[in-house]
Short mmCIF file of C-alpha atoms in Angstrom, two decimals:
data_model
loop_
_atom_site.label_atom_id
_atom_site.label_comp_id
_atom_site.label_asym_id
_atom_site.label_seq_id
_atom_site.Cartn_x
_atom_site.Cartn_y
_atom_site.Cartn_z
CA MET A 232 -14.05 -50.40 20.18
CA THR A 233 -10.41 -51.27 20.51
CA ARG A 234 -7.65 -49.28 21.65
CA LYS A 235 -6.26 -50.06 18.11
CA TRP A 236 -9.29 -48.33 16.08
CA LEU A 237 -9.33 -45.65 18.76
CA VAL A 238 -5.65 -44.57 17.85
CA LEU A 239 -6.29 -45.08 14.33
CA SER A 240 -9.43 -42.87 14.30
CA ALA A 241 -7.68 -40.12 16.35
CA ALA A 242 -4.84 -40.06 13.98
CA SER A 243 -6.82 -40.10 10.82
CA SER A 244 -9.01 -36.80 12.71
CA PHE A 245 -5.94 -34.96 13.33
CA LEU A 246 -4.78 -35.46 9.70
CA LEU A 247 -8.08 -34.34 8.13
CA ALA A 248 -8.19 -31.51 10.45
CA GLY A 249 -4.89 -30.79 9.52
CA LEU A 250 -5.74 -30.68 5.99
CA SER A 251 -8.57 -28.50 6.30
CA ILE A 252 -6.41 -25.73 8.31
CA VAL A 253 -3.92 -25.72 5.49
CA THR A 254 -6.25 -25.63 2.28
CA TYR A 255 -8.44 -23.07 4.08
CA ALA A 256 -6.36 -19.80 3.38
CA ASP A 257 -6.34 -20.09 -0.08
CA SER A 258 -7.34 -23.36 -2.25
CA THR A 259 -3.96 -23.04 -4.20
CA ALA A 260 -1.44 -22.89 -1.00
CA ASP A 261 0.97 -24.85 -0.66
CA PRO A 262 0.04 -27.65 1.46
CA HIS A 263 3.55 -28.14 3.06
CA ALA A 264 3.86 -24.01 3.87
CA GLU A 265 4.44 -23.21 7.29
CA LEU A 266 1.32 -22.81 9.91
CA SER A 267 0.77 -20.40 12.65
CA PRO A 268 0.27 -22.25 15.65
CA ILE A 269 -3.03 -22.22 17.45
CA PHE A 270 -4.72 -20.71 14.65
CA GLY A 271 -3.05 -22.93 11.75
CA VAL A 272 -2.82 -19.82 9.29
CA ALA A 273 -0.79 -19.87 6.21
CA LEU A 274 1.16 -17.42 4.29
CA PRO A 275 -1.85 -16.76 1.64
CA PRO A 276 0.34 -16.90 -1.83
CA GLY A 277 0.19 -13.52 -3.53
CA TYR A 278 -0.75 -11.03 -0.29
CA ARG A 279 2.26 -8.72 -1.66
CA ASP A 280 0.29 -8.01 -4.62
CA TRP A 281 -3.01 -7.51 -2.59
CA GLN A 282 -4.53 -3.76 -2.58
CA PHE A 283 -3.89 -0.99 -0.44
CA VAL A 284 -5.72 -0.40 2.72
CA SER A 285 -3.93 2.02 5.01
CA ILE A 286 -0.52 2.56 6.64
CA ALA A 287 0.51 3.38 10.05
CA GLN A 288 3.83 3.74 12.21
CA GLU A 289 4.38 2.32 15.42
CA ASN A 290 7.16 3.91 17.76
CA GLY A 291 7.36 1.03 19.93
CA ASP A 292 10.64 -0.64 21.34
CA LYS A 293 11.47 -1.66 17.47
CA PRO A 294 9.92 1.22 15.43
CA ASP A 295 8.21 0.18 12.05
CA ILE A 296 6.16 1.23 9.47
CA ARG A 297 3.47 -0.86 8.27
CA VAL A 298 1.26 -1.07 5.23
CA ILE A 299 -2.38 -3.06 5.63
CA LEU A 300 -3.75 -4.88 2.42
CA GLY A 301 -6.44 -6.86 1.88
CA ASN A 302 -7.58 -9.81 -0.46
CA ASP A 303 -10.56 -8.91 -2.78
CA ILE A 304 -13.41 -10.24 -0.04
CA ALA A 305 -11.45 -8.07 2.48
CA MET A 306 -11.35 -4.92 0.07
CA LYS A 307 -14.83 -4.98 -1.06
CA ALA A 308 -15.96 -5.16 2.35
CA TYR A 309 -14.06 -2.27 3.33
CA ARG A 310 -15.27 -0.26 0.85
CA ASN A 311 -18.99 -1.24 1.23
CA GLY A 312 -18.77 -0.37 4.95
CA THR A 313 -19.39 -3.82 5.76
CA LEU A 314 -19.39 -5.51 9.07
CA PRO A 315 -18.75 -7.74 10.45
CA PHE A 316 -16.29 -8.80 7.66
CA PRO A 317 -17.28 -11.86 5.68
CA ASP A 318 -15.96 -15.13 6.08
CA GLY A 319 -12.82 -15.35 3.78
CA ALA A 320 -11.88 -11.92 4.28
CA ILE A 321 -8.24 -11.58 5.00
CA ILE A 322 -6.05 -8.47 6.14
CA ALA A 323 -2.49 -8.47 5.77
CA ARG A 324 0.29 -6.29 7.75
CA LEU A 325 3.28 -5.64 6.44
CA ALA A 326 5.95 -4.07 8.73
CA TYR A 327 9.15 -2.53 7.94
CA LYS A 328 11.88 -1.33 9.35
CA TYR A 329 11.37 2.76 9.90
CA GLU A 330 14.54 4.20 8.69
CA SER A 331 15.79 7.95 8.21
CA SER A 332 16.75 8.51 4.76
CA VAL A 333 19.91 10.27 4.65
CA ARG A 334 19.51 10.80 0.50
CA ASN A 335 16.09 11.88 0.71
CA ASN A 336 16.77 14.35 3.72
CA ALA A 337 19.87 15.58 1.40
CA VAL A 338 17.25 16.48 -1.02
CA PHE A 339 15.00 18.21 0.76
CA GLY A 340 17.76 20.11 2.90
CA ARG A 341 16.35 19.20 6.18
CA ASP A 342 15.94 15.65 8.41
CA GLN A 343 12.54 15.27 7.68
CA SER A 344 12.26 11.82 5.73
CA PHE A 345 11.86 8.14 7.39
CA ILE A 346 11.76 5.03 4.74
CA ALA A 347 10.75 1.49 4.66
CA GLY A 348 14.16 -0.29 5.64
CA GLU A 349 14.29 -4.17 5.89
CA PRO A 350 11.10 -5.97 6.52
CA THR A 351 10.61 -7.14 9.81
CA ASN A 352 7.41 -9.63 9.36
CA VAL A 353 4.23 -10.27 8.00
CA GLN A 354 0.92 -10.62 10.08
CA ILE A 355 -2.19 -12.57 8.61
CA GLU A 356 -5.55 -12.50 9.80
CA ILE A 357 -8.26 -14.67 8.61
CA LYS A 358 -11.92 -14.41 8.96
CA ASP A 359 -13.49 -18.04 9.71
CA SER A 360 -16.44 -17.55 12.12
CA LYS A 361 -17.17 -20.84 12.60
CA ARG A 362 -13.81 -22.04 12.81
CA TYR A 363 -12.38 -19.31 15.13
CA ALA A 364 -15.39 -18.57 17.06
CA ASN A 365 -13.78 -18.09 20.32
CA THR A 366 -11.49 -14.96 19.17
CA GLY A 367 -14.08 -13.20 17.64
CA GLY A 368 -13.94 -15.12 13.99
CA TRP A 369 -10.05 -14.25 13.33
CA GLY A 370 -7.60 -16.21 13.02
CA TYR A 371 -3.85 -14.94 13.33
CA GLY A 372 -0.43 -15.84 12.53
CA GLN A 373 2.91 -14.05 12.45
CA PHE A 374 5.29 -14.77 9.36
CA GLU A 375 9.12 -14.11 9.01
CA ASN A 376 11.19 -14.44 5.76
CA GLY A 377 7.89 -16.52 4.82
CA LYS A 378 7.92 -19.06 7.54
CA ALA A 379 5.45 -19.00 10.69
CA ASN A 380 6.68 -17.98 14.09
CA LYS A 381 5.66 -20.96 16.10
CA SER A 382 5.78 -18.84 19.50
CA GLU A 383 2.62 -19.46 20.90
CA PRO A 384 2.64 -16.46 23.49
CA LEU A 385 3.22 -14.23 20.27
CA THR A 386 0.47 -15.88 18.47
CA ASN A 387 -1.78 -15.61 21.36
CA SER A 388 -1.29 -12.34 21.84
CA CYS A 389 -2.49 -11.07 18.57
CA SER A 390 -6.29 -12.23 19.83
CA ALA A 391 -5.24 -10.79 23.15
CA CYS A 392 -4.66 -7.20 21.54
CA HIS A 393 -7.79 -7.11 18.98
CA THR A 394 -10.05 -8.66 21.24
CA LYS A 395 -9.49 -5.19 23.36
CA LEU A 396 -11.02 -3.01 20.30
CA PRO A 397 -14.50 -2.36 20.20
CA HIS A 398 -16.93 -5.09 19.41
CA ALA A 399 -18.10 -2.69 16.77
CA THR A 400 -15.16 -2.71 15.18
CA ASP A 401 -15.15 -6.54 14.37
CA LEU A 402 -11.79 -6.43 16.04
CA ILE A 403 -9.85 -4.63 13.19
CA PHE A 404 -7.47 -1.81 14.19
CA THR A 405 -7.15 -0.43 10.74
CA ASN A 406 -9.49 1.72 8.82
CA TYR A 407 -9.30 2.30 5.01
CA SER A 408 -7.94 5.04 3.59
CA LYS A 409 -9.32 7.27 0.84
CA MET B 173 0.23 31.80 -46.68
CA THR B 174 -2.20 34.06 -45.01
CA ARG B 175 -2.34 35.65 -41.91
CA LYS B 176 -5.72 33.95 -41.15
CA TRP B 177 -4.19 30.79 -42.26
CA LEU B 178 -1.42 30.93 -40.11
CA VAL B 179 -3.89 31.46 -37.13
CA LEU B 180 -6.47 28.65 -37.52
CA SER B 181 -3.18 26.39 -38.00
CA ALA B 182 -1.73 26.93 -34.26
CA ALA B 183 -4.91 26.95 -32.90
CA SER B 184 -5.66 23.52 -34.41
CA SER B 185 -2.13 22.71 -32.96
CA PHE B 186 -2.69 23.67 -29.57
CA LEU B 187 -5.88 21.56 -29.48
CA LEU B 188 -4.71 18.55 -30.84
CA ALA B 189 -1.67 18.93 -28.07
CA GLY B 190 -4.18 19.38 -25.41
CA LEU B 191 -6.20 16.46 -26.63
CA SER B 192 -2.77 14.30 -26.92
CA ILE B 193 -2.03 15.71 -23.14
CA VAL B 194 -5.52 14.55 -21.86
CA THR B 195 -5.74 10.95 -23.18
CA TYR B 196 -1.95 10.15 -22.31
CA ALA B 197 -2.53 9.09 -18.86
CA ASP B 198 -5.02 6.41 -19.30
CA SER B 199 -7.16 5.83 -22.70
CA THR B 200 -10.04 5.77 -20.80
CA ALA B 201 -9.27 9.27 -18.47
CA ASP B 202 -12.05 11.61 -18.49
CA PRO B 203 -11.32 14.03 -21.23
CA HIS B 204 -12.75 16.96 -19.21
CA ALA B 205 -10.73 16.01 -16.27
CA GLU B 206 -8.06 18.73 -14.68
CA LEU B 207 -4.85 18.69 -15.92
CA SER B 208 -1.53 19.72 -13.74
CA PRO B 209 0.14 22.90 -15.12
CA ILE B 210 2.93 22.63 -17.41
CA PHE B 211 3.06 19.04 -17.57
CA GLY B 212 -0.32 18.18 -18.27
CA VAL B 213 -1.19 15.59 -16.04
CA ALA B 214 -4.41 14.07 -15.50
CA LEU B 215 -5.13 11.65 -11.96
CA PRO B 216 -5.38 8.13 -13.16
CA PRO B 217 -8.80 6.95 -13.23
CA GLY B 218 -8.13 3.83 -10.55
CA TYR B 219 -4.89 4.53 -9.16
CA ARG B 220 -6.34 3.84 -5.65
CA ASP B 221 -6.47 0.34 -6.50
CA TRP B 222 -2.94 0.01 -7.60
CA GLN B 223 -0.66 -2.16 -6.18
CA PHE B 224 1.93 -1.21 -3.51
CA VAL B 225 5.56 -0.35 -4.01
CA SER B 226 6.54 1.22 -0.30
CA ILE B 227 5.81 3.89 2.36
CA ALA B 228 7.48 6.40 3.70
CA GLN B 229 6.70 9.55 6.25
CA GLU B 230 7.83 12.83 6.16
CA ASN B 231 7.99 14.87 9.50
CA GLY B 232 8.05 18.08 7.66
CA ASP B 233 5.84 21.31 8.69
CA LYS B 234 2.79 19.16 8.01
CA PRO B 235 3.83 15.76 9.04
CA ASP B 236 2.38 13.01 6.74
CA ILE B 237 2.34 9.34 6.20
CA ARG B 238 2.34 8.20 2.50
CA VAL B 239 2.03 4.78 0.48
CA ILE B 240 3.06 4.72 -3.00
CA LEU B 241 1.70 2.98 -5.57
CA GLY B 242 2.22 2.12 -9.15
CA ASN B 243 0.46 1.03 -12.41
CA ASP B 244 1.00 -2.27 -14.04
CA ILE B 245 3.73 -1.07 -15.82
CA ALA B 246 5.73 0.75 -13.04
CA MET B 247 4.96 -2.74 -10.90
CA LYS B 248 6.68 -5.17 -13.70
CA ALA B 249 9.49 -2.51 -13.88
CA TYR B 250 9.99 -2.38 -10.11
CA ARG B 251 9.82 -6.30 -9.50
CA ASN B 252 12.20 -6.80 -12.64
CA GLY B 253 14.52 -4.00 -11.75
CA THR B 254 14.24 -2.38 -14.94
CA LEU B 255 16.15 1.16 -15.15
CA PRO B 256 14.75 3.56 -16.64
CA PHE B 257 10.84 3.12 -16.34
CA PRO B 258 9.70 1.83 -19.61
CA ASP B 259 7.05 4.71 -20.84
CA GLY B 260 3.52 4.58 -19.77
CA ALA B 261 4.56 3.87 -16.13
CA ILE B 262 2.94 5.60 -13.84
CA ILE B 263 4.01 6.09 -9.74
CA ALA B 264 1.22 7.59 -7.51
CA ARG B 265 1.88 9.11 -3.90
CA LEU B 266 -0.65 9.28 -1.73
CA ALA B 267 -0.06 11.38 1.75
CA TYR B 268 -2.32 11.42 4.69
CA LYS B 269 -1.99 13.44 7.67
CA TYR B 270 0.46 11.96 10.42
CA GLU B 271 -1.91 11.20 13.51
CA SER B 272 -1.18 9.88 17.16
CA SER B 273 -4.11 6.63 17.49
CA VAL B 274 -5.32 7.50 20.83
CA ARG B 275 -7.66 4.41 20.28
CA ASN B 276 -4.41 2.02 19.53
CA ASN B 277 -2.06 3.63 21.93
CA ALA B 278 -4.56 2.46 24.96
CA VAL B 279 -5.13 -0.81 23.46
CA PHE B 280 -0.87 -1.22 23.63
CA GLY B 281 -0.66 0.75 27.12
CA ARG B 282 1.86 3.34 25.51
CA ASP B 283 1.95 5.85 23.23
CA GLN B 284 3.35 4.61 20.39
CA SER B 285 0.67 3.87 17.64
CA PHE B 286 0.39 6.41 14.31
CA ILE B 287 -2.12 6.32 12.00
CA ALA B 288 -3.16 7.93 8.50
CA GLY B 289 -5.42 10.90 8.76
CA GLU B 290 -7.14 12.33 6.56
CA PRO B 291 -6.06 12.30 3.18
CA THR B 292 -4.03 15.54 2.02
CA ASN B 293 -2.70 15.24 -1.30
CA VAL B 294 -1.73 12.71 -4.22
CA GLN B 295 0.78 13.29 -6.49
CA ILE B 296 1.60 11.31 -9.86
CA GLU B 297 4.41 10.81 -12.02
CA ILE B 298 3.69 9.35 -15.57
CA LYS B 299 6.70 8.21 -17.80
CA ASP B 300 7.03 9.73 -21.48
CA SER B 301 10.11 10.04 -22.35
CA LYS B 302 9.86 12.20 -25.51
CA ARG B 303 7.24 14.24 -24.13
CA TYR B 304 8.86 15.29 -20.99
CA ALA B 305 12.57 14.92 -22.03
CA ASN B 306 13.40 18.11 -20.27
CA THR B 307 12.89 16.49 -17.07
CA GLY B 308 14.01 13.30 -17.06
CA GLY B 309 11.38 11.57 -18.89
CA TRP B 310 8.71 12.48 -16.19
CA GLY B 311 5.40 14.78 -15.94
CA TYR B 312 3.82 15.54 -12.23
CA GLY B 313 0.89 16.76 -11.17
CA GLN B 314 -0.24 17.19 -7.64
CA PHE B 315 -4.12 16.29 -7.00
CA GLU B 316 -6.46 17.73 -3.77
CA ASN B 317 -9.91 16.15 -3.61
CA GLY B 318 -9.38 14.72 -6.96
CA LYS B 319 -8.61 18.42 -8.48
CA ALA B 320 -5.38 19.31 -9.83
CA ASN B 321 -3.31 21.98 -8.14
CA LYS B 322 -2.60 24.79 -10.04
CA SER B 323 0.29 26.44 -8.97
CA GLU B 324 3.14 26.12 -11.27
CA PRO B 325 5.51 27.27 -8.64
CA LEU B 326 4.40 23.97 -6.87
CA THR B 327 4.36 21.69 -9.67
CA ASN B 328 7.95 22.82 -10.88
CA SER B 329 9.31 21.97 -7.52
CA CYS B 330 8.28 18.44 -7.92
CA SER B 331 10.78 18.03 -11.05
CA ALA B 332 13.11 20.56 -9.21
CA CYS B 333 12.95 18.08 -6.23
CA HIS B 334 13.56 14.74 -8.09
CA THR B 335 15.84 16.20 -10.76
CA LYS B 336 18.51 15.95 -7.63
CA LEU B 337 18.39 12.37 -7.32
CA PRO B 338 21.09 10.21 -8.63
CA HIS B 339 20.82 10.11 -12.26
CA ALA B 340 20.78 5.81 -11.69
CA THR B 341 17.56 6.13 -9.88
CA ASP B 342 15.85 7.46 -12.64
CA LEU B 343 14.94 10.09 -10.68
CA ILE B 344 12.86 7.91 -8.33
CA PHE B 345 12.47 8.33 -4.47
CA THR B 346 10.92 5.46 -4.00
CA ASN B 347 12.44 1.69 -3.83
CA TYR B 348 10.21 -1.49 -4.08
CA SER B 349 9.60 -3.19 -0.47
CA LYS B 350 9.66 -6.61 -0.72
#
């Protein structure tokens, strides 16, 4: 086996792996879409129109309010209580600035109303029990303005946090709200 | 015209009006579903699976966190910026108890996480510019555990509050979140 063949072979494998990752999230995904580091997750087309799982509010350094949506596979699993989630399940977390609403407060006559401001980022997790076996079957990505955040420490922090959850939850923070 | 005929005619009109209200919200609606007072609005079948408009959080006497969903007519209008909303648009507001998440806080290492607890109530507003001409074209209802709240003062408070909004908003609190 020559050195040239080895280089070609390695390049070919890399390309195939890359294509495989690009097309995994959705068969209609733009092959040029940016991918998250480490996991190679793309922003799934149409995620904004997915069905509703639940909502939350994080009062961290940058308070946000967030909705969790799921693709059809994820929603079916949520509704049926299927755990672990089957391969192909995708959960999207859309976060927005947590902002006081001057207009609503004027209507209600007291300061009580907080609404979603500008979007901050979207986080995606995709279940593939084989590809992501080392992280509990989940691959992660964070997207800002539709572009993948390329920070490896940030992307690793996704799985680091989710892995702290009880195994029985399939490493999922969010329960389905009726 | 005899007195008997008048009574029968009035009763017949009342029944027809009642049936019309029952079937308005959705042609597949259960004709026995409970209706809101004043407006005769039913809980639309399938509203839990509608698409996402936005989220909010109300820190009133009973803090809640809430999601706003829309039927296809409402979502199309939201996406296209169509105002006023066309007849047939329905907007659903699903509220849940606003609860600190002990589990999430343990994972994050600080008290910052609030999640949706038990559902509190669902509010529905339906656009029918003729039927609800006196309230800006919107009819309202509040539902708890799938049953209409029969309080007239509460139901009147829906339109009383929405009517305080600028006319240019078509009396809608919630903007579409991207």
